[in-house]
């Protein structure tokens, strides 16, 4: 994800900018730092399509980017 694009979009349009953090990084360990970076760059929100699974390592698809419930709570607490 090119985070500077968020800042440029905010300067060039009146439209809200929403960042898709799960599909941008493809790794759960990058969700929180990427969310913080997007919000710091001016994003109006984080796409709610953050994938959550009770056992990500057992997921049939996208297991590398899915957060477990504790990781999701941590993410939400730290970006509010």
PDB file of N, CA and C in Angstrom:
ATOM      1  N   UNK A   1       0.837  -1.168   0.000  1.00  0.00           N
ATOM      2  CA  UNK A   1       0.000   0.000   0.000  1.00  0.00           C
ATOM      3  C   UNK A   1       0.887   1.238   0.000  1.00  0.00           C
ATOM      4  N   UNK A   2       0.599   2.151  -0.902  1.00  0.00           N
ATOM      5  CA  UNK A   2       1.310   3.421  -0.961  1.00  0.00           C
ATOM      6  C   UNK A   2       0.553   4.417  -0.082  1.00  0.00           C
ATOM      7  N   UNK A   3       1.012   4.581   1.138  1.00  0.00           N
ATOM      8  CA  UNK A   3       0.292   5.393   2.123  1.00  0.00           C
ATOM      9  C   UNK A   3       0.225   6.861   1.714  1.00  0.00           C
ATOM     10  N   UNK A   4       1.195   7.338   0.968  1.00  0.00           N
ATOM     11  CA  UNK A   4       1.169   8.731   0.539  1.00  0.00           C
ATOM     12  C   UNK A   4      -0.045   9.005  -0.346  1.00  0.00           C
ATOM     13  N   UNK A   5      -0.576   7.963  -0.984  1.00  0.00           N
ATOM     14  CA  UNK A   5      -1.775   8.129  -1.819  1.00  0.00           C
ATOM     15  C   UNK A   5      -2.957   8.623  -0.988  1.00  0.00           C
ATOM     16  N   UNK A   6      -3.014   8.239   0.271  1.00  0.00           N
ATOM     17  CA  UNK A   6      -4.097   8.712   1.150  1.00  0.00           C
ATOM     18  C   UNK A   6      -4.035  10.226   1.281  1.00  0.00           C
ATOM     19  N   UNK A   7      -2.855  10.741   1.541  1.00  0.00           N
ATOM     20  CA  UNK A   7      -2.678  12.184   1.697  1.00  0.00           C
ATOM     21  C   UNK A   7      -3.011  12.912   0.395  1.00  0.00           C
ATOM     22  N   UNK A   8      -2.573  12.369  -0.722  1.00  0.00           N
ATOM     23  CA  UNK A   8      -2.855  13.002  -2.021  1.00  0.00           C
ATOM     24  C   UNK A   8      -4.348  13.001  -2.313  1.00  0.00           C
ATOM     25  N   UNK A   9      -5.007  11.879  -2.066  1.00  0.00           N
ATOM     26  CA  UNK A   9      -6.465  11.816  -2.280  1.00  0.00           C
ATOM     27  C   UNK A   9      -7.196  12.839  -1.417  1.00  0.00           C
ATOM     28  N   UNK A  10      -6.758  13.007  -0.173  1.00  0.00           N
ATOM     29  CA  UNK A  10      -7.391  13.980   0.724  1.00  0.00           C
ATOM     30  C   UNK A  10      -7.201  15.399   0.198  1.00  0.00           C
ATOM     31  N   UNK A  11      -6.064  15.673  -0.445  1.00  0.00           N
ATOM     32  CA  UNK A  11      -5.808  17.001  -0.996  1.00  0.00           C
ATOM     33  C   UNK A  11      -6.580  17.252  -2.285  1.00  0.00           C
ATOM     34  N   UNK A  12      -6.780  16.215  -3.087  1.00  0.00           N
ATOM     35  CA  UNK A  12      -7.347  16.380  -4.422  1.00  0.00           C
ATOM     36  C   UNK A  12      -8.854  16.157  -4.505  1.00  0.00           C
ATOM     37  N   UNK A  13      -9.450  15.505  -3.499  1.00  0.00           N
ATOM     38  CA  UNK A  13     -10.885  15.225  -3.564  1.00  0.00           C
ATOM     39  C   UNK A  13     -11.552  15.583  -2.240  1.00  0.00           C
ATOM     40  N   UNK A  14     -12.847  15.605  -2.284  1.00  0.00           N
ATOM     41  CA  UNK A  14     -13.639  15.820  -1.064  1.00  0.00           C
ATOM     42  C   UNK A  14     -14.146  14.488  -0.505  1.00  0.00           C
ATOM     43  N   UNK A  15     -13.771  13.412  -1.163  1.00  0.00           N
ATOM     44  CA  UNK A  15     -14.299  12.091  -0.808  1.00  0.00           C
ATOM     45  C   UNK A  15     -13.598  11.496   0.406  1.00  0.00           C
ATOM     46  N   UNK A  16     -14.315  10.717   1.217  1.00  0.00           N
ATOM     47  CA  UNK A  16     -13.671  10.026   2.336  1.00  0.00           C
ATOM     48  C   UNK A  16     -12.720   8.945   1.804  1.00  0.00           C
ATOM     49  N   UNK A  17     -11.658   8.731   2.530  1.00  0.00           N
ATOM     50  CA  UNK A  17     -10.666   7.740   2.147  1.00  0.00           C
ATOM     51  C   UNK A  17     -10.645   6.638   3.196  1.00  0.00           C
ATOM     52  N   UNK A  18     -10.897   5.415   2.744  1.00  0.00           N
ATOM     53  CA  UNK A  18     -10.942   4.256   3.631  1.00  0.00           C
ATOM     54  C   UNK A  18      -9.822   3.304   3.217  1.00  0.00           C
ATOM     55  N   UNK A  19      -9.018   2.874   4.171  1.00  0.00           N
ATOM     56  CA  UNK A  19      -7.876   2.003   3.885  1.00  0.00           C
ATOM     57  C   UNK A  19      -8.221   0.538   4.145  1.00  0.00           C
ATOM     58  N   UNK A  20      -7.839  -0.321   3.214  1.00  0.00           N
ATOM     59  CA  UNK A  20      -8.030  -1.771   3.344  1.00  0.00           C
ATOM     60  C   UNK A  20      -6.718  -2.374   3.834  1.00  0.00           C
ATOM     61  N   UNK A  21      -6.605  -2.522   5.141  1.00  0.00           N
ATOM     62  CA  UNK A  21      -5.326  -2.953   5.704  1.00  0.00           C
ATOM     63  C   UNK A  21      -5.066  -4.447   5.559  1.00  0.00           C
ATOM     64  N   UNK A  22      -6.092  -5.263   5.553  1.00  0.00           N
ATOM     65  CA  UNK A  22      -5.841  -6.709   5.520  1.00  0.00           C
ATOM     66  C   UNK A  22      -5.354  -7.154   4.153  1.00  0.00           C
ATOM     67  N   UNK A  23      -5.940  -6.635   3.097  1.00  0.00           N
ATOM     68  CA  UNK A  23      -5.521  -7.052   1.768  1.00  0.00           C
ATOM     69  C   UNK A  23      -4.295  -6.292   1.286  1.00  0.00           C
ATOM     70  N   UNK A  24      -3.962  -5.213   1.940  1.00  0.00           N
ATOM     71  CA  UNK A  24      -2.770  -4.451   1.549  1.00  0.00           C
ATOM     72  C   UNK A  24      -1.496  -5.142   1.977  1.00  0.00           C
ATOM     73  N   UNK A  25      -1.476  -5.654   3.179  1.00  0.00           N
ATOM     74  CA  UNK A  25      -0.256  -6.259   3.712  1.00  0.00           C
ATOM     75  C   UNK A  25      -0.262  -7.771   3.564  1.00  0.00           C
ATOM     76  N   UNK A  26      -1.413  -8.381   3.743  1.00  0.00           N
ATOM     77  CA  UNK A  26      -1.498  -9.833   3.645  1.00  0.00           C
ATOM     78  C   UNK A  26      -0.878 -10.582   4.817  1.00  0.00           C
ATOM     79  N   UNK A  27      -0.548  -9.829   5.884  1.00  0.00           N
ATOM     80  CA  UNK A  27       0.058 -10.452   7.074  1.00  0.00           C
ATOM     81  C   UNK A  27      -0.550  -9.843   8.322  1.00  0.00           C
ATOM     82  N   UNK A  28      -0.950 -10.698   9.260  1.00  0.00           N
ATOM     83  CA  UNK A  28      -1.614 -10.220  10.479  1.00  0.00           C
ATOM     84  C   UNK A  28      -0.705  -9.374  11.351  1.00  0.00           C
ATOM     85  N   UNK A  29       0.595  -9.636  11.353  1.00  0.00           N
ATOM     86  CA  UNK A  29       1.500  -8.885  12.219  1.00  0.00           C
ATOM     87  C   UNK A  29       1.689  -7.436  11.772  1.00  0.00           C
ATOM     88  N   UNK A  30       1.237  -7.111  10.572  1.00  0.00           N
ATOM     89  CA  UNK A  30       1.356  -5.745  10.068  1.00  0.00           C
ATOM     90  C   UNK A  30       0.055  -4.951  10.191  1.00  0.00           C
ATOM     91  N   UNK A  31      -1.016  -5.571  10.669  1.00  0.00           N
ATOM     92  CA  UNK A  31      -2.320  -4.908  10.717  1.00  0.00           C
ATOM     93  C   UNK A  31      -2.293  -3.636  11.564  1.00  0.00           C
ATOM     94  N   UNK A  32      -1.805  -3.706  12.785  1.00  0.00           N
ATOM     95  CA  UNK A  32      -1.822  -2.530  13.664  1.00  0.00           C
ATOM     96  C   UNK A  32      -0.907  -1.420  13.167  1.00  0.00           C
ATOM     97  N   UNK A  33       0.371  -1.694  12.837  1.00  0.00           N
ATOM     98  CA  UNK A  33       1.193  -0.589  12.357  1.00  0.00           C
ATOM     99  C   UNK A  33       0.674   0.017  11.059  1.00  0.00           C
ATOM    100  N   UNK A  34       0.117  -0.799  10.174  1.00  0.00           N
ATOM    101  CA  UNK A  34      -0.426  -0.276   8.925  1.00  0.00           C
ATOM    102  C   UNK A  34      -1.673   0.568   9.181  1.00  0.00           C
ATOM    103  N   UNK A  35      -2.535   0.115  10.089  1.00  0.00           N
ATOM    104  CA  UNK A  35      -3.731   0.894  10.437  1.00  0.00           C
ATOM    105  C   UNK A  35      -3.339   2.246  11.016  1.00  0.00           C
ATOM    106  N   UNK A  36      -2.375   2.251  11.914  1.00  0.00           N
ATOM    107  CA  UNK A  36      -1.920   3.513  12.516  1.00  0.00           C
ATOM    108  C   UNK A  36      -1.322   4.437  11.459  1.00  0.00           C
ATOM    109  N   UNK A  37      -0.537   3.879  10.554  1.00  0.00           N
ATOM    110  CA  UNK A  37       0.081   4.690   9.501  1.00  0.00           C
ATOM    111  C   UNK A  37      -0.972   5.296   8.584  1.00  0.00           C
ATOM    112  N   UNK A  38      -1.980   4.513   8.232  1.00  0.00           N
ATOM    113  CA  UNK A  38      -3.052   5.010   7.362  1.00  0.00           C
ATOM    114  C   UNK A  38      -3.831   6.132   8.049  1.00  0.00           C
ATOM    115  N   UNK A  39      -4.155   5.950   9.309  1.00  0.00           N
ATOM    116  CA  UNK A  39      -4.882   6.986  10.046  1.00  0.00           C
ATOM    117  C   UNK A  39      -4.024   8.239  10.209  1.00  0.00           C
ATOM    118  N   UNK A  40      -2.735   8.060  10.456  1.00  0.00           N
ATOM    119  CA  UNK A  40      -1.830   9.203  10.590  1.00  0.00           C
ATOM    120  C   UNK A  40      -1.700   9.956   9.268  1.00  0.00           C
ATOM    121  N   UNK A  41      -1.812   9.249   8.152  1.00  0.00           N
ATOM    122  CA  UNK A  41      -1.718   9.876   6.834  1.00  0.00           C
ATOM    123  C   UNK A  41      -3.001  10.589   6.450  1.00  0.00           C
ATOM    124  N   UNK A  42      -4.061  10.420   7.260  1.00  0.00           N
ATOM    125  CA  UNK A  42      -5.301  11.140   7.003  1.00  0.00           C
ATOM    126  C   UNK A  42      -6.479  10.295   6.582  1.00  0.00           C
ATOM    127  N   UNK A  43      -6.341   8.976   6.575  1.00  0.00           N
ATOM    128  CA  UNK A  43      -7.477   8.124   6.205  1.00  0.00           C
ATOM    129  C   UNK A  43      -8.652   8.403   7.132  1.00  0.00           C
ATOM    130  N   UNK A  44      -9.840   8.392   6.560  1.00  0.00           N
ATOM    131  CA  UNK A  44     -11.050   8.623   7.350  1.00  0.00           C
ATOM    132  C   UNK A  44     -11.483   7.374   8.100  1.00  0.00           C
ATOM    133  N   UNK A  45     -10.959   6.242   7.700  1.00  0.00           N
ATOM    134  CA  UNK A  45     -11.328   5.007   8.379  1.00  0.00           C
ATOM    135  C   UNK A  45     -10.533   3.830   7.865  1.00  0.00           C
ATOM    136  N   UNK A  46     -10.731   2.726   8.545  1.00  0.00           N
ATOM    137  CA  UNK A  46     -10.108   1.460   8.175  1.00  0.00           C
ATOM    138  C   UNK A  46     -11.236   0.544   7.718  1.00  0.00           C
ATOM    139  N   UNK A  47     -11.043  -0.084   6.601  1.00  0.00           N
ATOM    140  CA  UNK A  47     -12.069  -0.966   6.053  1.00  0.00           C
ATOM    141  C   UNK A  47     -12.401  -2.066   7.058  1.00  0.00           C
ATOM    142  N   UNK A  48     -13.681  -2.283   7.267  1.00  0.00           N
ATOM    143  CA  UNK A  48     -14.119  -3.255   8.263  1.00  0.00           C
ATOM    144  C   UNK A  48     -13.953  -4.701   7.793  1.00  0.00           C
ATOM    145  N   UNK A  49     -13.328  -4.878   6.677  1.00  0.00           N
ATOM    146  CA  UNK A  49     -13.104  -6.223   6.165  1.00  0.00           C
ATOM    147  C   UNK A  49     -11.844  -6.847   6.752  1.00  0.00           C
ATOM    148  N   UNK A  50     -11.447  -6.386   7.921  1.00  0.00           N
ATOM    149  CA  UNK A  50     -10.344  -7.056   8.603  1.00  0.00           C
ATOM    150  C   UNK A  50     -10.840  -8.462   8.920  1.00  0.00           C
ATOM    151  N   UNK A  51     -10.114  -9.449   8.465  1.00  0.00           N
ATOM    152  CA  UNK A  51     -10.571 -10.828   8.630  1.00  0.00           C
ATOM    153  C   UNK A  51     -10.185 -11.370  10.006  1.00  0.00           C
ATOM    154  N   UNK A  52     -11.184 -11.942  10.680  1.00  0.00           N
ATOM    155  CA  UNK A  52     -10.994 -12.463  12.032  1.00  0.00           C
ATOM    156  C   UNK A  52     -11.427 -13.926  12.050  1.00  0.00           C
ATOM    157  N   UNK A  53     -10.638 -14.746  12.697  1.00  0.00           N
ATOM    158  CA  UNK A  53     -10.918 -16.188  12.759  1.00  0.00           C
ATOM    159  C   UNK A  53     -10.497 -16.673  14.146  1.00  0.00           C
ATOM    160  N   UNK A  54     -11.247 -17.606  14.717  1.00  0.00           N
ATOM    161  CA  UNK A  54     -10.893 -18.100  16.050  1.00  0.00           C
ATOM    162  C   UNK A  54      -9.577 -18.886  16.055  1.00  0.00           C
ATOM    163  N   UNK A  55      -9.182 -19.421  14.920  1.00  0.00           N
ATOM    164  CA  UNK A  55      -7.901 -20.133  14.793  1.00  0.00           C
ATOM    165  C   UNK A  55      -7.353 -19.867  13.388  1.00  0.00           C
ATOM    166  N   UNK A  56      -6.746 -18.708  13.162  1.00  0.00           N
ATOM    167  CA  UNK A  56      -6.293 -18.339  11.819  1.00  0.00           C
ATOM    168  C   UNK A  56      -5.425 -19.390  11.137  1.00  0.00           C
ATOM    169  N   UNK A  57      -4.605 -20.080  11.911  1.00  0.00           N
ATOM    170  CA  UNK A  57      -3.718 -21.086  11.312  1.00  0.00           C
ATOM    171  C   UNK A  57      -4.493 -22.251  10.696  1.00  0.00           C
ATOM    172  N   UNK A  58      -5.774 -22.397  11.051  1.00  0.00           N
ATOM    173  CA  UNK A  58      -6.611 -23.464  10.501  1.00  0.00           C
ATOM    174  C   UNK A  58      -7.557 -22.978   9.414  1.00  0.00           C
ATOM    175  N   UNK A  59      -7.539 -21.686   9.118  1.00  0.00           N
ATOM    176  CA  UNK A  59      -8.449 -21.118   8.116  1.00  0.00           C
ATOM    177  C   UNK A  59      -8.180 -21.746   6.748  1.00  0.00           C
ATOM    178  N   UNK A  60      -9.226 -21.903   5.971  1.00  0.00           N
ATOM    179  CA  UNK A  60      -9.092 -22.508   4.652  1.00  0.00           C
ATOM    180  C   UNK A  60      -8.550 -21.534   3.616  1.00  0.00           C
ATOM    181  N   UNK A  61      -8.665 -20.229   3.893  1.00  0.00           N
ATOM    182  CA  UNK A  61      -8.103 -19.232   2.976  1.00  0.00           C
ATOM    183  C   UNK A  61      -7.616 -18.027   3.764  1.00  0.00           C
ATOM    184  N   UNK A  62      -6.653 -17.341   3.218  1.00  0.00           N
ATOM    185  CA  UNK A  62      -6.121 -16.095   3.789  1.00  0.00           C
ATOM    186  C   UNK A  62      -5.644 -16.233   5.233  1.00  0.00           C
ATOM    187  N   UNK A  63      -5.144 -17.376   5.620  1.00  0.00           N
ATOM    188  CA  UNK A  63      -4.742 -17.587   7.015  1.00  0.00           C
ATOM    189  C   UNK A  63      -3.633 -16.647   7.464  1.00  0.00           C
ATOM    190  N   UNK A  64      -2.793 -16.190   6.544  1.00  0.00           N
ATOM    191  CA  UNK A  64      -1.678 -15.315   6.913  1.00  0.00           C
ATOM    192  C   UNK A  64      -2.141 -13.924   7.340  1.00  0.00           C
ATOM    193  N   UNK A  65      -3.308 -13.491   6.861  1.00  0.00           N
ATOM    194  CA  UNK A  65      -3.746 -12.136   7.164  1.00  0.00           C
ATOM    195  C   UNK A  65      -4.881 -12.076   8.184  1.00  0.00           C
ATOM    196  N   UNK A  66      -5.416 -13.202   8.595  1.00  0.00           N
ATOM    197  CA  UNK A  66      -6.516 -13.191   9.545  1.00  0.00           C
ATOM    198  C   UNK A  66      -6.014 -12.985  10.968  1.00  0.00           C
ATOM    199  N   UNK A  67      -6.741 -12.179  11.708  1.00  0.00           N
ATOM    200  CA  UNK A  67      -6.428 -11.936  13.112  1.00  0.00           C
ATOM    201  C   UNK A  67      -7.242 -12.880  13.975  1.00  0.00           C
ATOM    202  N   UNK A  68      -6.701 -13.275  15.118  1.00  0.00           N
ATOM    203  CA  UNK A  68      -7.534 -14.000  16.071  1.00  0.00           C
ATOM    204  C   UNK A  68      -8.307 -12.964  16.891  1.00  0.00           C
ATOM    205  N   UNK A  69      -9.190 -13.395  17.756  1.00  0.00           N
ATOM    206  CA  UNK A  69     -10.057 -12.460  18.475  1.00  0.00           C
ATOM    207  C   UNK A  69      -9.271 -11.509  19.373  1.00  0.00           C
ATOM    208  N   UNK A  70      -8.238 -11.998  20.033  1.00  0.00           N
ATOM    209  CA  UNK A  70      -7.415 -11.129  20.884  1.00  0.00           C
ATOM    210  C   UNK A  70      -6.676 -10.088  20.053  1.00  0.00           C
ATOM    211  N   UNK A  71      -6.142 -10.495  18.908  1.00  0.00           N
ATOM    212  CA  UNK A  71      -5.448  -9.547  18.027  1.00  0.00           C
ATOM    213  C   UNK A  71      -6.402  -8.488  17.503  1.00  0.00           C
ATOM    214  N   UNK A  72      -7.636  -8.895  17.189  1.00  0.00           N
ATOM    215  CA  UNK A  72      -8.639  -7.930  16.713  1.00  0.00           C
ATOM    216  C   UNK A  72      -8.998  -6.928  17.805  1.00  0.00           C
ATOM    217  N   UNK A  73      -9.198  -7.405  19.027  1.00  0.00           N
ATOM    218  CA  UNK A  73      -9.480  -6.498  20.153  1.00  0.00           C
ATOM    219  C   UNK A  73      -8.328  -5.518  20.353  1.00  0.00           C
ATOM    220  N   UNK A  74      -7.112  -6.034  20.276  1.00  0.00           N
ATOM    221  CA  UNK A  74      -5.926  -5.187  20.433  1.00  0.00           C
ATOM    222  C   UNK A  74      -5.878  -4.116  19.330  1.00  0.00           C
ATOM    223  N   UNK A  75      -6.146  -4.525  18.100  1.00  0.00           N
ATOM    224  CA  UNK A  75      -6.170  -3.590  16.973  1.00  0.00           C
ATOM    225  C   UNK A  75      -7.196  -2.495  17.208  1.00  0.00           C
ATOM    226  N   UNK A  76      -8.408  -2.877  17.550  1.00  0.00           N
ATOM    227  CA  UNK A  76      -9.496  -1.903  17.729  1.00  0.00           C
ATOM    228  C   UNK A  76      -9.193  -0.953  18.894  1.00  0.00           C
ATOM    229  N   UNK A  77      -8.653  -1.463  19.974  1.00  0.00           N
ATOM    230  CA  UNK A  77      -8.326  -0.638  21.125  1.00  0.00           C
ATOM    231  C   UNK A  77      -7.242   0.389  20.771  1.00  0.00           C
ATOM    232  N   UNK A  78      -6.281  -0.026  19.968  1.00  0.00           N
ATOM    233  CA  UNK A  78      -5.148   0.836  19.662  1.00  0.00           C
ATOM    234  C   UNK A  78      -5.369   1.823  18.527  1.00  0.00           C
ATOM    235  N   UNK A  79      -6.443   1.679  17.759  1.00  0.00           N
ATOM    236  CA  UNK A  79      -6.690   2.671  16.698  1.00  0.00           C
ATOM    237  C   UNK A  79      -7.840   3.606  17.041  1.00  0.00           C
ATOM    238  N   UNK A  80      -8.507   3.384  18.160  1.00  0.00           N
ATOM    239  CA  UNK A  80      -9.614   4.270  18.526  1.00  0.00           C
ATOM    240  C   UNK A  80      -9.115   5.600  19.006  1.00  0.00           C
TER     241      UNK A  80
END
